[in-house]
Coordinates of C-alpha atoms in Angstrom, one line a residue:
Chain A
M1 CA 61.0 -17.8 30.9
A2 CA 57.5 -16.6 30.4
A3 CA 56.8 -18.0 26.9
G4 CA 56.6 -21.7 26.7
A5 CA 58.6 -24.0 24.4
G6 CA 57.4 -25.8 21.3
S7 CA 55.0 -25.3 18.5
T8 CA 51.3 -24.2 18.3
H9 CA 50.3 -26.8 15.7
W10 CA 50.9 -30.6 15.9
V11 CA 49.8 -33.6 13.9
I12 CA 49.5 -37.3 14.6
P13 CA 48.5 -39.3 11.5
D14 CA 48.3 -42.8 13.1
G15 CA 45.4 -42.7 15.6
Y16 CA 43.7 -46.0 16.5
I17 CA 41.9 -47.1 19.7
P18 CA 42.3 -50.9 20.0
E19 CA 39.0 -52.7 20.5
K20 CA 40.2 -55.2 23.1
S21 CA 42.0 -55.5 26.4
A22 CA 43.1 -59.0 27.4
G23 CA 45.8 -58.4 30.0
E24 CA 46.1 -56.5 33.3
L25 CA 46.3 -53.2 31.5
T26 CA 43.7 -51.5 29.4
S27 CA 44.4 -50.7 25.7
H28 CA 44.6 -46.9 25.3
E29 CA 46.2 -44.0 23.5
S30 CA 47.7 -41.0 25.2
V31 CA 48.3 -37.6 23.7
C32 CA 50.8 -36.2 26.1
V33 CA 51.1 -32.4 26.2
L34 CA 53.7 -30.3 28.1
N35 CA 53.1 -26.6 28.7
T36 CA 56.3 -25.1 29.9
G37 CA 54.9 -21.5 29.9
F38 CA 53.1 -19.8 32.8
E39 CA 49.7 -19.3 31.1
D40 CA 47.0 -21.8 30.3
A41 CA 47.2 -23.5 26.8
Q42 CA 43.9 -23.6 25.0
L43 CA 44.1 -26.7 22.7
V44 CA 41.7 -27.4 19.9
F45 CA 41.6 -31.0 18.5
T46 CA 40.4 -31.9 15.0
I47 CA 39.8 -35.7 14.4
Y48 CA 40.1 -36.9 10.8
F49 CA 38.7 -40.1 9.4
E50 CA 39.1 -42.2 6.2
D51 CA 35.5 -42.0 5.0
R52 CA 33.7 -39.1 6.6
E53 CA 33.9 -35.4 7.6
P54 CA 36.3 -34.5 10.5
L55 CA 35.1 -34.0 14.1
E56 CA 36.1 -30.4 14.9
S57 CA 36.6 -28.0 17.7
I58 CA 37.2 -30.3 20.7
G59 CA 38.7 -28.1 23.4
V60 CA 41.1 -29.1 26.1
I61 CA 43.0 -26.8 28.6
V62 CA 46.5 -27.5 29.8
P63 CA 47.4 -25.2 32.7
G64 CA 50.8 -23.4 32.8
R65 CA 53.8 -25.3 34.1
R66 CA 51.8 -28.5 33.9
T67 CA 51.6 -31.7 31.7
K68 CA 48.4 -33.4 30.7
H69 CA 48.3 -37.0 29.4
I70 CA 45.0 -37.0 27.5
R71 CA 43.3 -40.3 26.7
T72 CA 41.8 -40.0 23.2
S73 CA 38.8 -42.0 24.3
S74 CA 38.0 -39.1 26.6
L75 CA 37.6 -36.6 23.8
V76 CA 34.0 -35.7 23.3
K77 CA 32.2 -33.4 20.8
D78 CA 28.4 -32.9 21.3
G79 CA 28.3 -36.3 22.8
E80 CA 30.2 -38.0 20.0
T81 CA 33.5 -39.9 20.8
I82 CA 36.1 -41.6 18.6
T83 CA 35.0 -45.1 17.7
A84 CA 37.4 -47.9 18.7
G85 CA 38.8 -50.1 15.9
V86 CA 38.7 -47.3 13.3
P87 CA 41.8 -45.6 11.7
Y88 CA 41.9 -41.9 12.3
A89 CA 44.3 -39.0 12.6
I90 CA 44.7 -36.1 15.1
E91 CA 45.4 -32.4 14.6
I92 CA 46.1 -30.1 17.6
E93 CA 46.2 -26.3 17.5
S94 CA 47.1 -24.3 20.6
D95 CA 47.1 -20.6 21.4
V96 CA 50.5 -20.8 23.0
P97 CA 53.5 -23.1 22.2
V98 CA 53.4 -26.6 23.7
I99 CA 55.1 -29.9 23.0
V100 CA 53.1 -33.1 22.0
Q101 CA 54.0 -36.8 22.2
Y102 CA 51.7 -39.7 21.2
S103 CA 51.8 -43.1 22.8
R104 CA 49.7 -46.3 22.4
L105 CA 49.4 -49.3 24.6
D106 CA 47.8 -52.2 22.9
A107 CA 46.7 -55.0 25.2
T108 CA 44.7 -57.0 22.6
Q109 CA 46.8 -59.9 23.7
A110 CA 47.5 -60.5 27.4
E111 CA 51.1 -59.3 27.0
N112 CA 51.0 -55.6 26.1
A113 CA 52.7 -53.8 23.2
L114 CA 53.8 -50.1 23.3
M115 CA 54.6 -47.5 20.7
S116 CA 55.5 -43.8 20.9
T117 CA 56.6 -40.9 18.8
M118 CA 56.8 -37.2 19.0
A119 CA 53.8 -35.6 17.1
Y120 CA 54.8 -33.7 13.9
P121 CA 55.3 -30.0 14.6
V122 CA 53.9 -28.0 11.7
K123 CA 56.5 -25.3 10.9
G124 CA 55.2 -21.7 11.2
G125 CA 52.0 -23.1 12.5
Chain B
M1 CA 42.9 -23.0 5.7
A2 CA 43.0 -24.2 2.1
A3 CA 46.6 -25.4 1.9
G4 CA 47.3 -28.4 4.0
A5 CA 50.1 -28.9 6.6
G6 CA 53.3 -30.8 6.3
S7 CA 55.8 -31.7 3.6
T8 CA 55.6 -33.1 0.0
H9 CA 58.5 -35.5 0.4
W10 CA 58.9 -38.2 3.1
V11 CA 61.2 -41.1 3.7
I12 CA 60.9 -44.3 5.9
P13 CA 64.2 -46.3 5.8
D14 CA 63.1 -49.3 7.9
G15 CA 60.5 -51.2 5.9
Y16 CA 59.9 -54.9 6.7
I17 CA 56.8 -57.0 6.3
P18 CA 57.0 -59.8 8.9
E19 CA 56.5 -63.3 7.4
K20 CA 54.4 -64.8 10.2
S21 CA 51.3 -64.1 12.3
A22 CA 50.8 -66.3 15.3
G23 CA 48.3 -64.3 17.4
E24 CA 44.9 -62.9 17.1
L25 CA 46.2 -60.0 15.0
T26 CA 47.9 -60.1 11.6
S27 CA 51.5 -58.8 11.2
H28 CA 51.4 -55.7 9.1
E29 CA 52.9 -52.2 8.4
S30 CA 50.9 -49.1 8.0
V31 CA 51.9 -45.9 6.3
C32 CA 49.5 -43.4 7.8
V33 CA 48.9 -40.2 5.8
L34 CA 46.9 -37.1 6.8
N35 CA 45.8 -34.6 4.2
T36 CA 44.6 -31.5 6.1
G37 CA 44.0 -29.6 2.9
F38 CA 40.8 -29.5 0.9
E39 CA 42.2 -31.0 -2.4
D40 CA 43.2 -34.6 -3.1
A41 CA 46.8 -35.5 -2.5
Q42 CA 48.4 -37.6 -5.3
L43 CA 51.1 -39.7 -3.6
V44 CA 53.8 -41.5 -5.5
F45 CA 55.7 -44.3 -3.7
T46 CA 59.2 -45.6 -4.5
I47 CA 60.3 -48.8 -2.8
Y48 CA 64.0 -49.3 -2.4
F49 CA 65.7 -52.7 -1.8
E50 CA 69.2 -53.9 -0.7
D51 CA 70.1 -55.8 -3.8
R52 CA 68.0 -54.7 -6.8
E53 CA 66.5 -51.8 -8.6
P54 CA 63.7 -49.8 -6.9
L55 CA 60.0 -50.4 -7.6
E56 CA 58.8 -47.0 -8.8
S57 CA 55.7 -44.9 -9.5
I58 CA 53.1 -46.6 -7.3
G59 CA 50.3 -44.1 -7.0
V60 CA 47.9 -43.6 -4.1
I61 CA 45.3 -40.9 -3.6
V62 CA 44.4 -39.4 -0.2
P63 CA 41.2 -37.2 -0.4
G64 CA 41.2 -33.7 1.1
R65 CA 40.4 -33.5 4.8
R66 CA 40.9 -37.3 5.2
T67 CA 43.4 -39.7 6.6
K68 CA 44.4 -43.0 4.9
H69 CA 46.2 -45.8 6.7
I70 CA 47.9 -47.7 3.9
R71 CA 49.0 -51.3 4.4
T72 CA 52.3 -51.7 2.5
S73 CA 51.2 -55.2 1.5
S74 CA 48.5 -53.5 -0.6
L75 CA 51.0 -51.5 -2.8
V76 CA 51.1 -53.0 -6.3
K77 CA 53.1 -52.1 -9.4
D78 CA 52.3 -54.0 -12.6
G79 CA 51.2 -57.0 -10.5
E80 CA 54.4 -56.9 -8.3
T81 CA 54.1 -56.5 -4.5
I82 CA 56.6 -56.1 -1.7
T83 CA 57.9 -59.5 -0.7
A84 CA 57.5 -60.4 3.0
G85 CA 60.7 -61.0 5.1
V86 CA 62.8 -58.7 2.9
P87 CA 64.4 -55.4 4.2
Y88 CA 63.3 -52.4 2.2
A89 CA 62.8 -48.6 2.4
I90 CA 60.0 -46.3 1.4
E91 CA 60.0 -42.9 -0.3
I92 CA 56.8 -40.9 -0.7
E93 CA 56.3 -37.8 -2.9
S94 CA 53.1 -35.9 -2.9
D95 CA 51.8 -33.0 -5.0
V96 CA 50.4 -31.2 -1.9
P97 CA 51.7 -31.1 1.7
V98 CA 50.8 -34.1 3.9
I99 CA 52.0 -35.6 7.1
V100 CA 53.3 -39.2 7.2
Q101 CA 53.7 -41.7 10.2
Y102 CA 54.9 -45.3 9.9
S103 CA 53.9 -48.1 12.3
R104 CA 54.5 -51.8 12.4
L105 CA 52.7 -54.6 14.2
D106 CA 54.7 -57.7 14.5
A107 CA 52.7 -60.8 15.5
T108 CA 55.4 -63.4 14.7
Q109 CA 54.9 -64.5 18.3
A110 CA 51.4 -64.9 19.7
E111 CA 51.8 -61.7 21.7
N112 CA 52.2 -58.7 19.4
A113 CA 54.9 -56.0 19.3
L114 CA 54.4 -52.5 18.0
M115 CA 56.7 -49.8 16.8
S116 CA 56.0 -46.3 15.3
T117 CA 57.8 -43.2 14.1
M118 CA 57.1 -40.1 12.1
A119 CA 58.5 -40.5 8.6
Y120 CA 61.5 -38.2 7.8
P121 CA 60.3 -35.0 6.1
V122 CA 62.8 -34.0 3.5
K123 CA 63.5 -30.3 3.7
G124 CA 62.5 -28.3 0.7
G125 CA 61.4 -31.5 -0.9
Chain C
M1 CA 67.4 -36.4 -9.1
A2 CA 71.1 -37.0 -8.8
A3 CA 71.7 -35.7 -5.3
G4 CA 70.1 -37.8 -2.6
A5 CA 67.8 -36.7 0.2
G6 CA 68.5 -36.3 3.9
S7 CA 71.5 -35.3 6.0
T8 CA 75.2 -36.2 6.2
H9 CA 75.3 -36.5 10.0
W10 CA 73.1 -38.6 12.2
V11 CA 73.0 -39.6 15.9
I12 CA 71.3 -42.4 17.9
P13 CA 71.9 -41.9 21.7
D14 CA 70.2 -45.2 22.8
G15 CA 72.2 -48.1 21.6
Y16 CA 71.9 -51.4 23.4
I17 CA 72.3 -55.0 22.1
P18 CA 70.2 -57.3 24.3
E19 CA 72.1 -60.2 25.7
K20 CA 69.5 -62.9 25.3
S21 CA 67.1 -64.3 22.8
A22 CA 64.4 -66.6 24.1
G23 CA 61.8 -66.7 21.3
E24 CA 61.7 -67.6 17.6
L25 CA 63.5 -64.4 16.7
T26 CA 67.0 -63.2 17.6
S27 CA 67.4 -59.9 19.6
H28 CA 69.1 -57.4 17.4
E29 CA 69.4 -53.7 16.5
S30 CA 69.2 -52.4 13.0
V31 CA 70.5 -49.1 11.7
C32 CA 68.5 -48.7 8.5
V33 CA 70.0 -46.3 5.9
L34 CA 68.4 -45.2 2.6
N35 CA 70.6 -43.7 -0.1
T36 CA 68.2 -42.1 -2.7
G37 CA 71.1 -40.7 -4.7
F38 CA 72.9 -42.4 -7.6
E39 CA 76.4 -42.6 -6.1
D40 CA 77.6 -44.8 -3.2
A41 CA 77.4 -43.3 0.3
Q42 CA 80.5 -43.8 2.4
L43 CA 79.4 -44.0 6.0
V44 CA 81.7 -43.7 9.0
F45 CA 80.4 -44.9 12.4
T46 CA 81.6 -43.7 15.8
I47 CA 80.5 -45.8 18.8
Y48 CA 80.4 -43.9 22.2
F49 CA 80.4 -45.6 25.6
E50 CA 79.7 -44.6 29.2
D51 CA 83.1 -45.3 30.6
R52 CA 85.8 -45.5 27.9
E53 CA 87.1 -43.9 24.7
P54 CA 84.9 -44.2 21.5
L55 CA 85.4 -46.8 18.9
E56 CA 86.1 -44.7 15.7
S57 CA 86.2 -44.9 12.0
I58 CA 84.1 -48.0 11.2
G59 CA 83.3 -47.8 7.5
V60 CA 80.2 -49.0 5.7
I61 CA 79.1 -48.4 2.1
V62 CA 75.5 -48.0 1.0
P63 CA 75.2 -48.2 -2.9
G64 CA 73.2 -45.6 -4.8
R65 CA 69.5 -46.1 -5.0
R66 CA 69.7 -48.8 -2.4
T67 CA 68.8 -49.3 1.3
K68 CA 71.0 -51.2 3.8
H69 CA 69.7 -52.5 7.2
I70 CA 72.9 -52.7 9.2
R71 CA 73.0 -55.0 12.3
T72 CA 75.1 -53.2 14.9
S73 CA 76.5 -56.6 16.0
S74 CA 78.1 -56.7 12.5
L75 CA 80.2 -53.5 13.0
V76 CA 83.9 -54.4 13.5
K77 CA 86.9 -52.2 14.1
D78 CA 90.3 -54.0 14.2
G79 CA 88.6 -57.1 15.3
E80 CA 86.7 -55.3 18.1
T81 CA 82.8 -55.4 18.1
I82 CA 80.1 -53.8 20.4
T83 CA 79.7 -55.8 23.6
A84 CA 76.1 -57.0 24.3
G85 CA 74.4 -55.7 27.4
V86 CA 76.3 -52.4 27.5
P87 CA 74.7 -49.0 27.0
Y88 CA 76.3 -47.1 24.1
A89 CA 75.5 -44.5 21.4
I90 CA 76.0 -44.2 17.6
E91 CA 77.2 -41.3 15.4
I92 CA 77.1 -41.7 11.6
E93 CA 78.8 -39.4 9.1
S94 CA 78.3 -39.8 5.4
D95 CA 79.9 -38.2 2.4
V96 CA 76.5 -37.7 0.7
P97 CA 73.0 -37.2 2.2
V98 CA 71.2 -40.3 3.5
I99 CA 68.3 -41.0 5.8
V100 CA 68.8 -43.1 9.0
Q101 CA 66.2 -44.9 11.2
Y102 CA 67.0 -47.1 14.2
S103 CA 65.0 -50.1 15.4
R104 CA 65.5 -52.7 18.1
L105 CA 64.0 -56.1 18.5
D106 CA 64.2 -57.4 22.1
A107 CA 63.5 -61.1 22.4
T108 CA 64.8 -61.5 26.0
Q109 CA 61.4 -62.9 26.8
A110 CA 59.8 -65.4 24.3
E111 CA 57.4 -62.8 23.1
N112 CA 59.3 -60.0 21.3
A113 CA 59.3 -56.3 21.9
L114 CA 60.0 -53.6 19.2
M115 CA 61.0 -50.0 19.2
S116 CA 61.9 -47.6 16.4
T117 CA 62.8 -43.9 15.9
M118 CA 64.3 -41.8 13.2
A119 CA 67.9 -41.0 14.1
Y120 CA 68.6 -37.3 14.9
P121 CA 69.8 -35.4 11.9
V122 CA 72.4 -32.9 13.0
K123 CA 71.7 -29.6 11.3
G124 CA 74.3 -28.3 8.9
G125 CA 76.3 -31.5 9.6
Chain D
M1 CA 85.4 -31.1 16.1
A2 CA 85.5 -29.4 19.5
A3 CA 81.9 -28.3 19.8
G4 CA 79.4 -31.1 20.2
A5 CA 76.4 -31.8 18.0
G6 CA 72.7 -31.3 18.9
S7 CA 70.6 -28.8 20.9
T8 CA 70.9 -27.4 24.4
H9 CA 67.1 -27.7 25.2
W10 CA 65.1 -30.9 25.0
V11 CA 61.6 -32.0 26.0
I12 CA 59.9 -35.4 26.6
P13 CA 56.1 -35.0 27.3
D14 CA 55.3 -38.7 28.0
G15 CA 57.1 -39.7 31.2
Y16 CA 55.8 -42.6 33.2
I17 CA 57.5 -45.1 35.5
P18 CA 55.5 -48.4 35.4
E19 CA 54.6 -49.6 38.9
K20 CA 55.2 -53.3 38.3
S21 CA 57.8 -55.7 36.9
A22 CA 56.6 -59.3 36.3
G23 CA 59.3 -60.7 33.9
E24 CA 63.0 -61.2 33.9
L25 CA 63.6 -57.5 33.2
T26 CA 62.7 -54.5 35.4
S27 CA 60.3 -51.8 34.1
H28 CA 62.2 -48.6 33.6
E29 CA 62.7 -45.5 31.6
S30 CA 66.0 -44.3 30.2
V31 CA 66.9 -40.8 29.1
C32 CA 69.8 -41.5 26.8
V33 CA 72.2 -38.5 26.3
L34 CA 75.1 -38.3 23.9
N35 CA 77.8 -35.6 24.3
T36 CA 79.9 -35.6 21.2
G37 CA 82.0 -32.6 22.3
F38 CA 85.2 -32.7 24.4
E39 CA 83.9 -30.8 27.4
D40 CA 81.5 -32.0 30.2
A41 CA 77.8 -31.3 29.6
Q42 CA 76.1 -29.9 32.7
L43 CA 72.4 -31.0 32.4
V44 CA 69.5 -29.5 34.4
F45 CA 66.3 -31.5 34.6
T46 CA 62.9 -30.1 35.3
I47 CA 60.1 -32.6 36.0
Y48 CA 56.5 -31.4 35.3
F49 CA 53.3 -33.0 36.8
E50 CA 49.6 -32.9 36.1
D51 CA 48.5 -31.5 39.4
R52 CA 51.4 -29.9 41.3
E53 CA 54.4 -27.6 41.0
P54 CA 57.5 -28.9 39.0
L55 CA 60.5 -30.5 40.6
E56 CA 63.3 -28.2 39.5
S57 CA 67.1 -28.0 39.2
I58 CA 68.1 -31.7 39.2
G59 CA 71.7 -31.7 37.9
V60 CA 73.4 -34.5 35.9
I61 CA 76.9 -34.4 34.2
V62 CA 77.7 -36.2 31.0
P63 CA 81.4 -36.2 30.3
G64 CA 82.9 -35.2 26.9
R65 CA 82.9 -37.9 24.2
R66 CA 80.7 -40.1 26.4
T67 CA 77.1 -41.3 26.5
K68 CA 75.0 -41.6 29.6
H69 CA 71.8 -43.7 29.8
I70 CA 70.0 -42.1 32.8
R71 CA 67.3 -44.0 34.6
T72 CA 64.6 -41.6 35.6
S73 CA 64.1 -43.4 38.9
S74 CA 67.6 -42.3 39.8
L75 CA 66.8 -38.6 39.6
V76 CA 66.7 -37.1 43.1
K77 CA 66.0 -33.5 44.3
D78 CA 66.4 -32.9 48.1
G79 CA 65.6 -36.6 48.7
E80 CA 62.5 -36.5 46.5
T81 CA 62.2 -38.9 43.5
I82 CA 59.6 -39.3 40.7
T83 CA 56.7 -41.4 42.0
A84 CA 55.9 -44.6 39.9
G85 CA 52.5 -44.8 38.3
V86 CA 52.1 -41.0 37.8
P87 CA 52.1 -39.2 34.4
Y88 CA 54.8 -36.6 34.2
A89 CA 57.0 -34.8 31.7
I90 CA 60.7 -34.0 31.4
E91 CA 62.6 -30.9 30.3
I92 CA 66.4 -30.9 29.9
E93 CA 68.6 -27.9 29.6
S94 CA 72.4 -28.3 28.9
D95 CA 75.2 -25.8 28.8
V96 CA 76.6 -27.4 25.6
P97 CA 74.8 -29.1 22.7
V98 CA 73.8 -32.8 23.3
I99 CA 71.4 -35.3 21.7
V100 CA 68.6 -36.9 23.8
Q101 CA 66.5 -40.0 23.2
Y102 CA 63.9 -41.4 25.5
S103 CA 63.0 -45.1 25.9
R104 CA 60.7 -47.1 28.1
L105 CA 60.7 -50.8 29.0
D106 CA 57.4 -51.9 30.4
A107 CA 57.5 -55.3 32.1
T108 CA 54.1 -55.1 33.8
Q109 CA 53.3 -58.3 32.1
A110 CA 55.9 -61.1 32.0
E111 CA 56.6 -60.4 28.3
N112 CA 58.1 -56.9 28.0
A113 CA 57.0 -54.0 25.8
L114 CA 59.4 -51.3 24.5
M115 CA 58.9 -47.8 23.1
S116 CA 61.4 -45.1 22.1
T117 CA 61.5 -41.7 20.5
M118 CA 64.0 -38.8 20.0
A119 CA 63.2 -36.1 22.6
Y120 CA 61.9 -32.8 21.1
P121 CA 64.7 -30.4 20.4
V122 CA 63.5 -26.8 21.2
K123 CA 64.7 -24.5 18.4
G124 CA 67.0 -21.8 19.5
G125 CA 66.8 -23.1 23.0

C-alpha cells in the first residue's frame, strides 16, 4: 500500500529525562516512530512545560518504509534543548500517517527501570 | 488551534501508592495531563476504592498550553488524602479536552521499577 | 450518571505468573477493574493457553462505584487455577461497562520490575 | 462466537532485542497474540529498520482458541534473523482478527526491567 498506517497527530503527556545514570546503560527516552508508507514523513514536535511557553516547530524526518527511534535529548530548537529533570509533554504532528510509541529507560540506580506506552493518537488529527 | 486535543473523561483503574522508598528516589505515582488548548482546563478527580464510598470532587487546574504532572499523594479533599498501600482507581473529568497518562515509580526496593500507560479515554465522555 | 463508563469486553494477550519471588514483594499480576456505574458488574473470565483448551466461565463480581484489583492467581474454576510459569491470555466479558487495566510485578530477582497497560477494549463487544 | 475479536493489522514501533543478559532471566521480547476465534490465524510479520529495507513476509500461525507468545529472536526469513542491539519496528497483518500485546524483559543488569503495551491497532486495517 502506498499510504502509510496510523495517525498524523500524537501526544505523550509524561515526558521526563532522568538526570542521572548509574549503571551500564544511560538514562534516556525514545520516541519511536514507524512510517509504513513510501514517502518521507515530516514530523513537527511541540514541547510543553509546566511553567513556561512551549518550545515549537522542531522538525524531524522519518523516511518511507523506515523506523526512527528518536532520543528526546537530541531535539534542538535554535540551540535550545529539553532540560533534564524537568516534567514536560510532547506533541507530534506529521504530514502523513505514522505510528508513535514512547519508552523511557531510567538508570538512576545501577539496575535499570523501563516503561513504555503507545502515544495517544488524536482522532481526526 | 484554539480547542485542545484529547478527551474530557479519563479513567485509570490501577492506582496504588507504594508504602516504602528504599533507594535514592521516592516511590510515587504521577497523573500527567497535557492541555494543548489556550484556556485553562478545570479537572475534577473521583477516587474509587474496593470497600468504601468514593472520594469525590477534587479539583485541579491545568493552564492552557501547559502540562501538569500531578502526584496522587498531593490530592486532598476536606483534609483527606489517598492512603498508601491501598488499591484504588482514578476517574478524571475535564471541562475541555486534555490528554492523560499515568506512571508509577516503585522504589520499595533500592533499585526502582517503572510502569506507564495512557489513561483510558471514555468515548463521548 | 447511572450507566458506567467503558466497554463490556476486554482482552489481555500477555498473561504470565512469575514462578519466583526473591525480594520483599511477591511476584503477581493484577487485573484492575473499575465499575463507575451504580449496579454490580458480573464479570466472566476466559483463560487461553498455548497448547490446550481454554479455562472458561470464571465469575467475579465488582460492586457498583467500586474498584477491584484481582490477582490472577486467585482465579479458580472447579478447583483448577492458572499454573505459574506458563504463557496464557485473558478475556473478560461483563454485563455492564467497566474499565480494565493489567499490571505485573516480577520479583524473580530481589529488585522488582513492573509493567502495566490498559487491556484492549473490543469494539462493539 | 465464531469470529474472533480484535483487528487484522497491528504495529509496534519500539522493537529492540537487548544484547546482554546478566541475571537469572534472559533478555527477550515477546509479541503476545490471542486468537479468540475458532479458525487458525495466519500472521505475516514485516520488520522495519532505520537504515535498510524491511524484512518481509515472515509467517506465523496462531491456532483457534489459543494464545501464542512469540519471541522476536525466533522470527526467521531465509535464514536471516533480527540483529540484537538494533532499533527496529514490527508490523503484523492477520487474515482473521486477533489481539496483540508487546512486552520486553531487559536483563542487561542482574536485576531485570520490564515494559509492556498493547500494539497499535490500525483502524480498518
